[in-house]
CSV table of C-alpha atoms in Angstrom, one decimal:
chain,number,residue,atom,x,y,z
A,22,GLY,CA,3.1,23.2,-2.6
A,23,PHE,CA,0.1,22.7,-0.2
A,24,GLN,CA,-3.0,23.5,-2.4
A,25,GLU,CA,-6.0,24.8,-0.2
A,26,SER,CA,-8.0,22.4,-2.5
A,27,GLU,CA,-6.4,19.6,-1.3
A,28,LEU,CA,-8.2,20.2,2.1
A,29,LYS,CA,-11.4,17.5,2.6
A,30,GLU,CA,-14.0,17.3,5.0
A,31,ILE,CA,-13.2,14.7,7.9
A,32,PRO,CA,-14.9,11.5,6.2
A,33,SER,CA,-18.0,10.3,8.8
A,34,ALA,CA,-17.6,6.7,10.5
A,35,GLN,CA,-20.1,5.3,7.6
A,36,GLU,CA,-17.6,6.9,4.7
A,37,ALA,CA,-14.5,5.5,6.5
A,38,GLU,CA,-15.9,2.1,6.7
A,39,MET,CA,-16.5,2.3,2.9
A,40,ASP,CA,-13.2,3.4,2.1
A,41,LYS,CA,-11.8,0.1,4.3
A,42,ASP,CA,-14.1,-1.9,2.7
A,43,ILE,CA,-12.7,-1.3,-0.8
A,44,LEU,CA,-9.0,-1.3,0.7
A,45,VAL,CA,-10.1,-5.1,1.8
A,46,LYS,CA,-11.2,-5.7,-1.6
A,47,LYS,CA,-8.2,-4.2,-3.6
A,48,GLU,CA,-5.9,-6.5,-0.6
A,49,ARG,CA,-8.0,-9.7,-1.5
A,50,TRP,CA,-7.8,-9.0,-5.1
A,51,LEU,CA,-3.6,-7.9,-5.1
A,52,LEU,CA,-3.0,-11.2,-2.7
A,53,TYR,CA,-5.0,-13.2,-5.8
A,54,ALA,CA,-2.8,-11.5,-8.1
A,55,ILE,CA,0.3,-12.2,-6.6
A,56,ALA,CA,-0.7,-15.7,-6.3
A,57,LYS,CA,-1.0,-15.9,-9.8
A,58,ASN,CA,2.3,-13.8,-10.5
A,59,PRO,CA,4.7,-14.0,-7.4
A,60,LYS,CA,7.4,-12.3,-9.2
A,61,ASN,CA,5.4,-9.1,-10.0
A,62,ALA,CA,7.0,-6.4,-8.4
A,63,ASN,CA,4.5,-3.9,-9.0
A,64,PHE,CA,1.9,-5.7,-7.1
A,65,TYR,CA,3.8,-6.1,-3.9
A,66,LYS,CA,4.6,-2.1,-4.1
A,67,LYS,CA,0.3,-1.7,-4.6
A,68,LEU,CA,-0.1,-3.9,-1.8
A,69,GLY,CA,2.3,-2.4,0.3
A,70,ARG,CA,0.4,1.1,0.1
A,71,ILE,CA,-2.6,-0.3,1.0
A,72,TYR,CA,-1.5,-1.8,3.6
A,73,LEU,CA,-0.1,2.0,5.0
A,74,GLN,CA,-3.7,2.9,4.4
A,75,LEU,CA,-5.1,0.2,6.8
A,76,ASN,CA,-2.2,1.7,8.9
A,77,ASN,CA,-0.6,-2.1,8.8
A,78,THR,CA,2.9,-0.7,8.5
A,79,GLU,CA,4.6,-4.4,9.1
A,80,ASP,CA,2.9,-6.0,6.5
A,81,ALA,CA,3.7,-2.7,4.3
A,82,ARG,CA,7.3,-2.6,5.1
A,83,ASN,CA,7.6,-6.4,4.3
A,84,CYS,CA,5.5,-5.8,0.7
A,85,PHE,CA,8.1,-3.3,0.0
A,86,GLU,CA,11.3,-5.2,1.2
A,87,TYR,CA,10.0,-8.4,-0.8
A,88,ALA,CA,9.5,-5.8,-4.3
A,89,VAL,CA,13.1,-5.0,-3.9
A,90,HIS,CA,14.0,-8.4,-3.2
A,91,LEU,CA,12.4,-9.3,-6.6
A,92,GLY,CA,15.0,-6.4,-8.4
A,93,SER,CA,12.8,-3.4,-8.1
A,94,GLN,CA,14.7,-0.3,-8.8
A,95,ASP,CA,11.3,1.9,-7.8
A,96,PRO,CA,12.7,5.3,-6.0
A,97,GLU,CA,9.5,5.4,-4.5
A,98,ILE,CA,9.8,2.0,-2.8
A,99,ARG,CA,13.1,2.5,-1.2
A,100,SER,CA,11.5,5.7,-0.1
A,101,LEU,CA,8.8,4.5,1.9
A,102,LEU,CA,10.7,1.4,3.1
A,103,SER,CA,13.3,4.2,4.5
A,104,GLN,CA,10.5,6.2,5.9
A,105,LEU,CA,8.7,2.8,7.4
A,106,ARG,CA,12.3,1.9,8.9
A,107,HIS,CA,12.4,5.2,10.6
A,108,GLY,CA,9.3,5.1,12.0
A,109,MET,CA,7.0,7.2,9.8
């Protein structure tokens, strides 16, 4: 259930930009990792989650769909994909 400790202050614009910078760096790393190992469904899952955090739902959906195409049976991927298809 929901815990009061989960509440966080709304980040300042500067903190939000720092978070975005970190996400963009993670995105670049994952794109590099995928280029080196294009059949790793877990990399596509991680990249899809980053795209969700960046509010890029189209690329997130594409990543999750490709992970399934690669044979991933991860229930979290299927759940996220279902949510995206039905407008999160």
